[in-house]
């Protein structure tokens, strides 16, 4: 699945199912009230930028990937930048030899940017950055460096560490069920 960096996000137009893993597992589903822009939806057939990101960037990006799972129901994304397809015998969640992160992943992440603007990236972006040297747009790098996925946001939705949730967001705590 390819989307150009900074193009408007349109993959899931049904609202977001946002899972916060920082404090147990909490789900909130809502229709975003901000603009969503794509970052890191790479495919081998489309050119992408490689380069050296600030060291702190990869560290912070992986913390976000660990903290969030958005729209996981949309299925598995497989990296096709890797030189060979993953053999069926290789579990998708296990990194390939020599890689730091798995070359397939489910779901997306959300990174708040400037006011009212949020970046939408596949969770596989961690693999693209650390194993393929993908260099995302500077506006995304700045947003990742500025966002603390363990920070406190939105007292109305305890445990959901994300800004700008609409009043009609539907919060569910897995441990309540
Ligand atoms: Zn890969």
Coordinates of N, CA, C and O and ligand atoms in Angstrom, one line a residue:
X1 N 0.8 -1.2 0.0 CA 0.0 0.0 0.0 C 0.9 1.2 0.0 O 1.7 1.4 0.9
X2 N 0.7 2.1 -1.0 CA 1.6 3.3 -1.1 C 0.7 4.5 -1.0 O -0.3 4.6 -1.7
X3 N 1.2 5.4 -0.2 CA 0.6 6.8 -0.2 C 1.8 7.8 -0.1 O 2.8 7.5 0.7
X4 N 1.8 8.8 -0.9 CA 2.9 9.8 -0.9 C 3.0 10.5 0.5 O 1.9 10.8 1.1
X5 N 4.2 10.7 1.0 CA 4.4 11.4 2.2 C 3.6 12.8 2.1 O 3.7 13.5 1.1
X6 N 2.9 13.1 3.2 CA 2.2 14.4 3.4 C 1.0 14.5 2.6 O 0.3 15.5 2.6
X7 N 0.6 13.4 1.9 CA -0.7 13.4 1.2 C -1.8 13.2 2.3 O -1.6 12.7 3.3
X8 N -3.1 13.7 1.9 CA -4.2 13.5 2.9 C -4.5 12.0 3.2 O -4.5 11.3 2.2
X9 N -4.6 11.7 4.4 CA -4.9 10.3 4.8 C -6.3 9.9 4.4 O -7.3 10.6 4.7
X10 N -6.5 8.8 3.7 CA -7.8 8.4 3.3 C -8.0 6.9 3.4 O -9.0 6.3 3.0
X11 N -7.0 6.2 4.0 CA -7.0 4.7 4.0 C -8.3 4.2 4.8 O -9.0 3.4 4.3
X12 N -8.5 4.7 6.0 CA -9.6 4.3 6.8 C -10.5 5.5 7.0 O -10.2 6.3 7.8
X13 N -11.6 5.6 6.3 CA -12.4 6.8 6.4 C -13.6 6.6 7.3 O -14.6 7.3 7.3
X14 N -13.5 5.5 8.2 CA -14.6 5.1 9.0 C -14.3 5.6 10.5 O -14.9 5.2 11.4
X15 N -13.4 6.6 10.6 CA -13.0 7.0 12.0 C -11.8 6.1 12.4 O -11.4 5.1 11.8
X16 N -11.2 6.5 13.6 CA -10.0 5.8 14.1 C -10.4 4.9 15.3 O -11.1 5.4 16.1
X17 N -9.8 3.8 15.3 CA -9.9 2.9 16.5 C -8.5 3.0 17.1 O -7.5 2.4 16.6
X18 N -8.4 3.8 18.2 CA -7.1 4.1 18.8 C -6.9 3.3 20.0 O -7.7 3.4 21.0
X19 N -5.9 2.5 20.1 CA -5.6 1.7 21.3 C -4.3 2.3 21.9 O -3.3 2.4 21.2
X20 N -4.4 2.6 23.2 CA -3.3 3.1 24.0 C -2.8 2.0 24.9 O -3.5 1.5 25.7
X21 N -1.5 1.6 24.7 CA -0.9 0.5 25.4 C 0.0 1.0 26.6 O 0.6 0.2 27.2
X22 N 0.0 2.3 26.8 CA 1.0 2.8 27.8 C 0.6 2.4 29.3 O 1.4 2.4 30.1
X23 N -0.7 2.2 29.5 CA -1.2 2.0 30.9 C -2.3 0.9 30.8 O -3.5 1.2 30.9
X24 N -1.9 -0.3 30.6 CA -2.9 -1.4 30.3 C -3.2 -1.3 28.8 O -2.4 -0.8 28.0
X25 N -4.4 -1.6 28.5 CA -4.9 -1.5 27.1 C -6.2 -0.8 27.1 O -7.2 -1.3 27.7
X26 N -6.3 0.4 26.5 CA -7.5 1.1 26.4 C -7.8 1.5 25.0 O -6.9 1.8 24.2
X27 N -9.1 1.4 24.6 CA -9.5 1.7 23.2 C -10.3 2.9 23.3 O -11.1 3.1 24.2
X28 N -10.2 3.7 22.3 CA -11.1 4.8 22.1 C -11.4 4.9 20.5 O -10.5 4.7 19.8
X29 N -12.7 4.9 20.2 CA -12.9 5.1 18.7 C -13.6 6.4 18.5 O -14.4 6.8 19.3
X30 N -13.3 7.1 17.5 CA -13.8 8.4 17.2 C -13.5 8.8 15.8 O -12.7 8.2 15.1
X31 N -14.2 9.8 15.3 CA -14.0 10.4 14.0 C -13.0 11.6 14.2 O -13.4 12.5 15.0
X32 N -11.8 11.5 13.7 CA -10.9 12.6 14.0 C -11.4 14.0 13.6 O -12.1 14.2 12.6
X33 N -11.1 14.9 14.5 CA -11.5 16.3 14.3 C -10.3 17.2 13.8 O -10.3 18.4 13.9
X34 N -9.3 16.5 13.3 CA -8.1 17.2 12.8 C -7.7 16.6 11.4 O -8.3 15.6 11.0
X35 N -6.8 17.3 10.8 CA -6.4 16.8 9.4 C -5.3 15.7 9.6 O -4.4 15.8 10.4
X36 N -5.5 14.6 8.9 CA -4.6 13.5 8.9 C -3.7 13.5 7.6 O -4.3 13.5 6.5
X37 N -2.4 13.4 7.8 CA -1.5 13.3 6.7 C -0.7 12.0 6.7 O -0.2 11.6 7.8
X38 N -0.5 11.5 5.6 CA 0.3 10.2 5.5 C 1.8 10.4 5.6 O 2.3 11.4 5.1
X39 N 2.4 9.5 6.3 CA 3.9 9.5 6.3 C 4.3 8.0 6.4 O 3.7 7.2 7.1
X40 N 5.3 7.6 5.6 CA 5.9 6.3 5.7 C 5.1 5.1 5.1 O 5.3 4.0 5.5
X41 N 4.2 5.4 4.2 CA 3.5 4.3 3.5 C 4.3 3.9 2.2 O 4.0 4.3 1.1
X42 N 5.4 3.2 2.4 CA 6.4 3.0 1.4 C 6.1 1.7 0.6 O 5.6 0.8 1.1
X43 N 6.5 1.8 -0.7 CA 6.5 0.6 -1.5 C 7.7 0.7 -2.4 O 8.1 1.7 -2.8
X44 N 8.2 -0.5 -2.8 CA 9.5 -0.6 -3.6 C 9.3 0.1 -4.9 O 10.3 0.7 -5.5
X45 N 8.1 0.1 -5.5 CA 7.9 0.7 -6.8 C 7.9 2.2 -6.8 O 7.8 2.8 -7.9
X46 N 7.9 2.8 -5.6 CA 7.8 4.3 -5.5 C 9.0 4.8 -4.8 O 9.5 4.2 -3.9
X47 N 9.6 5.9 -5.3 CA 10.8 6.4 -4.7 C 10.5 6.9 -3.3 O 9.4 7.3 -3.0
X48 N 11.5 6.8 -2.4 CA 11.4 7.2 -1.1 C 12.8 7.8 -0.7 O 13.8 7.5 -1.3
X49 N 12.8 8.6 0.4 CA 14.0 9.3 0.8 C 14.8 8.5 1.8 O 14.2 8.1 2.8
X50 N 16.1 8.3 1.6 CA 16.8 7.7 2.7 C 17.8 8.7 3.2 O 18.1 9.7 2.5
X51 N 18.3 8.5 4.4 CA 19.2 9.5 5.0 C 19.3 9.3 6.5 O 18.7 8.4 7.1
X52 N 20.1 10.1 7.1 CA 20.5 10.0 8.5 C 19.5 10.9 9.3 O 19.6 12.1 9.2
X53 N 18.6 10.3 10.1 CA 17.8 11.1 11.0 C 18.5 11.3 12.3 O 19.5 10.5 12.6
X54 N 18.2 12.3 13.1 CA 18.8 12.4 14.4 C 18.6 11.1 15.2 O 17.6 10.5 15.1
X55 N 19.6 10.7 15.9 CA 19.6 9.5 16.7 C 18.4 9.4 17.6 O 17.7 8.4 17.7
X56 N 18.1 10.5 18.2 CA 17.0 10.6 19.2 C 15.6 10.3 18.4 O 14.7 9.8 19.0
X57 N 15.6 10.6 17.2 CA 14.3 10.4 16.4 C 13.9 9.0 16.4 O 12.7 8.6 16.7
X58 N 14.8 8.0 16.0 CA 14.4 6.6 16.0 C 14.0 6.1 17.3 O 13.0 5.4 17.5
X59 N 14.7 6.5 18.4 CA 14.4 6.1 19.7 C 12.9 6.6 20.1 O 12.1 5.8 20.6
X60 N 12.6 7.8 19.8 CA 11.3 8.4 20.1 C 10.2 7.7 19.2 O 9.1 7.4 19.7
X61 N 10.5 7.5 18.0 CA 9.6 6.9 17.1 C 9.2 5.5 17.6 O 8.0 5.1 17.6
X62 N 10.2 4.7 18.0 CA 9.9 3.3 18.4 C 9.1 3.3 19.7 O 8.3 2.4 20.0
X63 N 9.3 4.4 20.6 CA 8.5 4.5 21.8 C 7.0 4.7 21.4 O 6.1 4.1 22.0
X64 N 6.8 5.5 20.3 CA 5.4 5.7 19.9 C 4.8 4.4 19.3 O 3.7 4.0 19.6
X65 N 5.6 3.7 18.5 CA 5.1 2.4 18.0 C 4.8 1.4 19.1 O 3.8 0.6 19.0
X66 N 5.6 1.4 20.2 CA 5.3 0.6 21.3 C 4.0 1.0 22.1 O 3.4 0.2 22.8
X67 N 3.7 2.3 22.0 CA 2.6 2.8 22.9 C 1.2 2.8 22.2 O 0.2 2.9 22.9
X68 N 1.2 2.7 20.9 CA -0.1 2.9 20.2 C -0.3 1.7 19.2 O 0.6 1.2 18.6
X69 N -1.6 1.4 19.0 CA -2.0 0.6 17.9 C -3.3 1.2 17.4 O -4.3 1.2 18.1
X70 N -3.3 1.7 16.2 CA -4.4 2.3 15.6 C -4.9 1.5 14.4 O -4.1 1.1 13.6
X71 N -6.2 1.2 14.4 CA -6.8 0.6 13.2 C -6.2 -0.8 12.9 O -5.9 -1.1 11.7
X72 N -5.9 -1.6 13.9 CA -5.2 -2.9 13.7 C -6.1 -3.8 12.9 O -5.6 -4.7 12.3
X73 N -7.4 -3.6 12.8 CA -8.3 -4.5 12.1 C -8.1 -4.5 10.6 O -8.6 -5.3 9.9
X74 N -7.3 -3.5 10.1 CA -7.2 -3.4 8.7 C -6.1 -4.4 8.2 O -5.9 -4.5 7.0
X75 N -5.5 -5.2 9.0 CA -4.7 -6.3 8.6 C -3.2 -6.0 8.6 O -2.7 -5.0 9.1
X76 N -2.5 -7.0 8.1 CA -1.0 -7.0 8.1 C -0.4 -6.3 6.9 O -0.8 -6.5 5.8
X77 N 0.5 -5.4 7.3 CA 1.3 -4.7 6.2 C 2.7 -5.5 6.1 O 3.3 -5.7 7.1
X78 N 3.1 -5.8 4.9 CA 4.4 -6.5 4.7 C 5.3 -5.5 4.0 O 4.9 -4.8 3.0
X79 N 6.5 -5.5 4.4 CA 7.5 -4.7 3.8 C 7.9 -5.3 2.5 O 8.3 -6.4 2.4
X80 N 7.8 -4.5 1.4 CA 8.4 -5.0 0.1 C 9.7 -4.4 -0.3 O 10.1 -4.5 -1.4
X81 N 10.3 -3.6 0.6 CA 11.6 -3.1 0.4 C 12.7 -4.1 0.7 O 13.8 -4.1 0.2
X82 N 12.3 -5.1 1.5 CA 13.3 -6.1 1.9 C 13.5 -6.9 0.6 O 12.6 -7.1 -0.3
X83 N 14.8 -7.4 0.4 CA 15.1 -8.0 -0.9 C 14.4 -9.3 -1.3 O 14.2 -9.6 -2.4
X84 N 13.9 -10.1 -0.3 CA 13.2 -11.3 -0.6 C 11.9 -11.3 0.2 O 11.8 -10.8 1.3
X85 N 10.9 -12.0 -0.4 CA 9.7 -12.2 0.4 C 9.9 -13.0 1.6 O 10.8 -13.8 1.6
X86 N 9.2 -12.8 2.7 CA 9.3 -13.5 3.9 C 8.8 -15.0 3.7 O 7.7 -15.2 3.2
X87 N 9.7 -16.0 3.9 CA 9.2 -17.4 3.7 C 8.0 -17.7 4.7 O 7.9 -17.1 5.8
X88 N 7.1 -18.5 4.3 CA 5.9 -18.8 5.1 C 6.3 -19.4 6.4 O 5.6 -19.2 7.4
X89 N 7.5 -20.0 6.5 CA 7.9 -20.6 7.8 C 8.4 -19.6 8.8 O 8.6 -19.9 10.0
X90 N 8.6 -18.3 8.4 CA 9.1 -17.3 9.2 C 8.0 -16.5 9.9 O 7.2 -15.9 9.1
X91 N 7.8 -16.5 11.2 CA 6.7 -15.8 11.8 C 6.8 -14.3 11.5 O 7.9 -13.7 11.6
X92 N 5.7 -13.6 11.1 CA 5.8 -12.3 10.6 C 6.3 -11.3 11.6 O 6.9 -10.3 11.3
X93 N 6.1 -11.6 12.9 CA 6.5 -10.7 14.0 C 7.9 -10.8 14.4 O 8.4 -10.1 15.3
X94 N 8.7 -11.8 13.8 CA 10.1 -12.0 14.2 C 10.9 -11.2 13.2 O 10.8 -11.4 12.0
X95 N 11.9 -10.4 13.6 CA 12.8 -9.7 12.7 C 13.6 -10.7 11.8 O 13.9 -11.8 12.3
X96 N 13.8 -10.3 10.6 CA 14.7 -11.1 9.8 C 16.1 -11.1 10.4 O 16.5 -10.1 11.1
X97 N 17.0 -12.0 10.0 CA 18.3 -12.0 10.5 C 19.0 -10.7 10.1 O 18.9 -10.3 9.0
X98 N 19.6 -10.1 11.1 CA 20.3 -8.8 10.8 C 19.5 -7.6 11.0 O 20.0 -6.4 11.0
X99 N 18.1 -7.7 11.1 CA 17.2 -6.6 11.2 C 16.9 -6.4 12.7 O 17.0 -7.3 13.5
X100 N 16.5 -5.1 13.1 CA 16.1 -4.8 14.4 C 14.6 -5.1 14.6 O 14.2 -5.4 15.7
X101 N 13.8 -4.8 13.6 CA 12.4 -4.9 13.8 C 11.8 -5.8 12.7 O 12.4 -5.9 11.6
X102 N 10.6 -6.4 13.0 CA 9.9 -7.3 12.0 C 9.6 -6.5 10.8 O 9.3 -5.3 10.8
X103 N 9.6 -7.3 9.7 CA 9.3 -6.7 8.3 C 7.9 -6.8 8.0 O 7.5 -6.6 6.8
X104 N 7.0 -7.0 8.9 CA 5.6 -7.0 8.7 C 5.0 -6.4 10.0 O 5.6 -6.6 11.1
X105 N 3.8 -5.8 9.9 CA 3.2 -5.3 11.1 C 1.8 -4.9 10.9 O 1.3 -4.8 9.8
X106 N 1.0 -4.8 12.0 CA -0.4 -4.5 11.9 C -0.6 -3.1 12.5 O 0.1 -2.6 13.4
X107 N -1.5 -2.4 11.9 CA -2.0 -1.1 12.5 C -1.1 0.1 12.2 O -0.1 0.0 11.4
X108 N -1.4 1.2 12.8 CA -0.9 2.5 12.4 C -0.5 3.2 13.7 O -0.8 2.7 14.8
X109 N 0.1 4.3 13.6 CA 0.4 5.2 14.7 C -0.1 6.6 14.3 O -0.3 6.9 13.1
X110 N -0.3 7.5 15.4 CA -0.8 8.8 15.2 C 0.2 9.7 15.9 O 0.4 9.5 17.1
X111 N 0.7 10.7 15.2 CA 1.7 11.7 15.9 C 1.1 13.1 15.7 O 1.0 13.5 14.5
X112 N 0.8 13.8 16.8 CA 0.3 15.2 16.6 C 1.4 16.1 16.1 O 2.5 16.0 16.5
X113 N 1.0 16.9 15.1 CA 1.9 17.9 14.6 C 1.6 19.3 15.1 O 1.3 19.5 16.2
X114 N 1.5 20.2 14.1 CA 1.0 21.5 14.5 C -0.4 21.5 14.9 O -1.1 20.5 14.6
X115 N -1.0 22.5 15.5 CA -2.3 22.5 16.0 C -3.3 22.0 14.9 O -3.4 22.6 13.8
X116 N -4.1 21.0 15.2 CA -5.1 20.5 14.3 C -4.6 19.6 13.1 O -5.3 19.4 12.2
X117 N -3.3 19.2 13.2 CA -2.8 18.4 12.2 C -2.1 17.2 12.8 O -1.3 17.3 13.8
X118 N -2.4 16.0 12.3 CA -1.8 14.8 12.8 C -1.3 13.9 11.7 O -1.8 13.9 10.6
X119 N -0.1 13.2 12.0 CA 0.5 12.3 11.0 C -0.1 10.9 11.2 O -0.2 10.5 12.4
X120 N -0.3 10.2 10.1 CA -0.8 8.8 10.1 C 0.3 8.0 9.5 O 0.5 8.2 8.3
X121 N 0.9 7.1 10.2 CA 1.9 6.2 9.7 C 1.6 4.8 10.0 O 1.0 4.5 11.0
X122 N 2.0 3.8 9.1 CA 1.9 2.4 9.5 C 2.9 2.1 10.6 O 4.0 2.8 10.7
X123 N 2.6 1.2 11.5 CA 3.6 0.9 12.6 C 4.8 0.3 12.0 O 5.9 0.4 12.6
X124 N 4.7 -0.2 10.7 CA 5.9 -0.7 10.0 C 6.9 0.4 9.7 O 8.1 0.1 9.4
X125 N 6.6 1.7 10.0 CA 7.5 2.8 9.8 C 8.8 2.6 10.6 O 9.9 3.0 10.2
X126 N 8.6 1.9 11.8 CA 9.8 1.7 12.6 C 10.9 0.9 11.9 O 12.1 1.2 11.9
X127 N 10.4 -0.2 11.2 CA 11.3 -1.0 10.4 C 11.9 -0.2 9.2 O 13.1 -0.4 8.9
X128 N 11.1 0.6 8.6 CA 11.6 1.4 7.5 C 12.7 2.3 7.9 O 13.7 2.4 7.2
X129 N 12.6 2.9 9.1 CA 13.6 3.8 9.6 C 14.8 3.1 10.0 O 16.0 3.4 9.6
X130 N 14.7 2.1 10.9 CA 15.9 1.5 11.5 C 16.5 0.4 10.6 O 17.7 0.2 10.8
X131 N 15.8 -0.2 9.8 CA 16.4 -1.3 9.0 C 16.6 -0.9 7.5 O 17.4 -1.6 6.8
X132 N 15.9 0.1 7.0 CA 16.1 0.6 5.6 C 16.7 2.0 5.5 O 16.9 2.4 4.4
X133 N 16.8 2.7 6.6 CA 17.3 4.1 6.5 C 16.4 5.1 5.9 O 16.8 6.1 5.3
X134 N 15.1 4.8 6.0 CA 14.1 5.8 5.5 C 14.2 7.1 6.3 O 14.2 7.0 7.6
X135 N 14.2 8.2 5.6 CA 14.2 9.5 6.3 C 12.9 10.2 6.0 O 12.6 10.6 4.9
X136 N 12.0 10.3 7.0 CA 10.7 10.9 6.8 C 10.8 12.4 6.6 O 11.9 13.0 6.8
X137 N 9.8 13.1 6.2 CA 9.8 14.5 6.1 C 10.2 15.2 7.4 O 9.8 14.7 8.5
X138 N 10.8 16.3 7.3 CA 11.3 17.0 8.5 C 10.2 17.4 9.5 O 10.3 17.3 10.7
X139 N 9.0 17.7 8.9 CA 7.9 18.1 9.8 C 7.5 16.9 10.6 O 7.0 17.1 11.8
X140 N 7.6 15.7 10.1 CA 7.3 14.5 10.9 C 8.4 14.2 11.9 O 8.0 13.9 13.1
X141 N 9.6 14.4 11.6 CA 10.7 14.2 12.5 C 10.5 15.2 13.7 O 10.6 14.8 14.9
X142 N 10.2 16.4 13.4 CA 10.0 17.4 14.4 C 8.8 17.0 15.4 O 8.9 17.2 16.6
X143 N 7.7 16.5 14.7 CA 6.6 16.2 15.5 C 6.9 15.0 16.4 O 6.4 15.0 17.6
X144 N 7.6 14.0 15.9 CA 8.0 12.8 16.8 C 8.9 13.3 17.9 O 8.7 12.9 19.1
X145 N 9.8 14.2 17.7 CA 10.7 14.6 18.7 C 9.9 15.5 19.8 O 10.3 15.5 21.0
X146 N 8.8 16.1 19.4 CA 8.1 16.9 20.3 C 7.0 16.2 21.1 O 6.4 16.7 22.0
X147 N 6.6 14.9 20.6 CA 5.5 14.2 21.2 C 6.0 13.2 22.2 O 6.8 12.3 21.9
X148 N 5.4 13.2 23.4 CA 5.7 12.2 24.4 C 4.5 11.2 24.5 O 3.4 11.6 25.1
X149 N 4.6 10.0 24.0 CA 3.4 9.1 24.1 C 3.1 8.7 25.5 O 2.0 8.0 25.7
X150 N 3.9 9.0 26.4 CA 3.6 8.7 27.8 C 3.2 9.9 28.6 O 3.1 9.9 29.8
X151 N 3.1 11.0 27.9 CA 2.7 12.3 28.6 C 1.2 12.3 28.9 O 0.5 11.4 28.5
X152 N 0.8 13.2 29.7 CA -0.6 13.3 30.1 C -1.4 14.2 29.2 O -0.9 15.3 28.9
X153 N -2.5 13.8 28.7 CA -3.4 14.5 27.8 C -4.8 14.3 28.2 O -5.1 13.2 28.7
X154 N -5.7 15.2 28.0 CA -7.1 14.9 28.0 C -7.6 14.2 29.2 O -7.8 13.0 29.2
X155 N -7.8 14.9 30.3 CA -8.3 14.3 31.5 C -9.6 13.6 31.4 O -9.9 12.7 32.1
X156 N -10.4 14.0 30.4 CA -11.7 13.3 30.2 C -11.5 11.9 29.8 O -12.5 11.1 29.9
X157 N -10.4 11.5 29.2 CA -10.2 10.2 28.7 C -8.9 9.6 29.4 O -7.8 9.6 28.8
X158 N -9.0 9.2 30.7 CA -7.8 8.8 31.4 C -7.2 7.6 30.7 O -7.9 6.7 30.2
X159 N -5.9 7.6 30.6 CA -5.2 6.5 30.0 C -5.0 6.7 28.5 O -4.3 5.9 27.9
X160 N -5.7 7.6 27.9 CA -5.5 7.9 26.4 C -4.6 9.1 26.3 O -5.0 10.2 26.6
X161 N -3.4 8.8 25.9 CA -2.4 9.9 25.9 C -2.3 10.5 24.5 O -1.3 10.3 23.7
X162 N -3.4 11.2 24.1 CA -3.4 11.8 22.8 C -4.3 13.0 22.8 O -5.3 13.0 23.5
X163 N -3.9 14.1 22.1 CA -4.6 15.3 22.2 C -5.8 15.3 21.2 O -5.9 14.5 20.3
X164 N -6.7 16.3 21.4 CA -7.8 16.6 20.5 C -8.8 15.5 20.2 O -9.3 15.4 19.1
X165 N -9.1 14.8 21.3 CA -10.1 13.8 21.1 C -11.5 14.5 21.1 O -11.7 15.3 22.0
X166 N -12.4 14.1 20.3 CA -13.7 14.8 20.3 C -14.5 14.4 21.5 O -14.3 13.3 22.0
X167 N -15.5 15.2 21.9 CA -16.4 14.9 23.0 C -17.1 13.6 22.9 O -17.5 12.9 23.8
X168 N -17.4 13.2 21.6 CA -18.3 12.0 21.4 C -17.4 10.8 21.2 O -17.9 9.7 20.8
X169 N -16.1 10.8 21.5 CA -15.3 9.6 21.4 C -15.8 8.6 22.4 O -16.3 8.9 23.5
X170 N -15.7 7.4 22.0 CA -16.3 6.2 22.7 C -15.1 5.5 23.4 O -14.3 4.8 22.7
X171 N -15.0 5.6 24.7 CA -13.9 5.1 25.5 C -14.3 3.7 26.0 O -15.3 3.5 26.6
X172 N -13.4 2.7 25.8 CA -13.6 1.4 26.4 C -12.3 1.0 27.1 O -11.2 1.1 26.5
X173 N -12.4 0.5 28.3 CA -11.2 -0.1 29.0 C -11.4 -1.6 28.9 O -12.4 -2.1 29.4
X174 N -10.4 -2.2 28.4 CA -10.4 -3.7 28.3 C -10.6 -4.3 29.7 O -11.4 -5.3 29.9
X175 N -10.0 -3.8 30.7 CA -10.0 -4.4 32.0 C -11.4 -4.2 32.7 O -11.6 -4.7 33.8
X176 N -12.3 -3.4 32.1 CA -13.6 -3.2 32.7 C -14.6 -4.3 32.2 O -15.7 -4.4 32.7
X177 N -14.1 -5.0 31.1 CA -15.1 -5.9 30.5 C -15.0 -7.3 31.0 O -14.2 -7.6 31.8
Ligands
LIG1 ZN1 12.0 -4.3 5.0

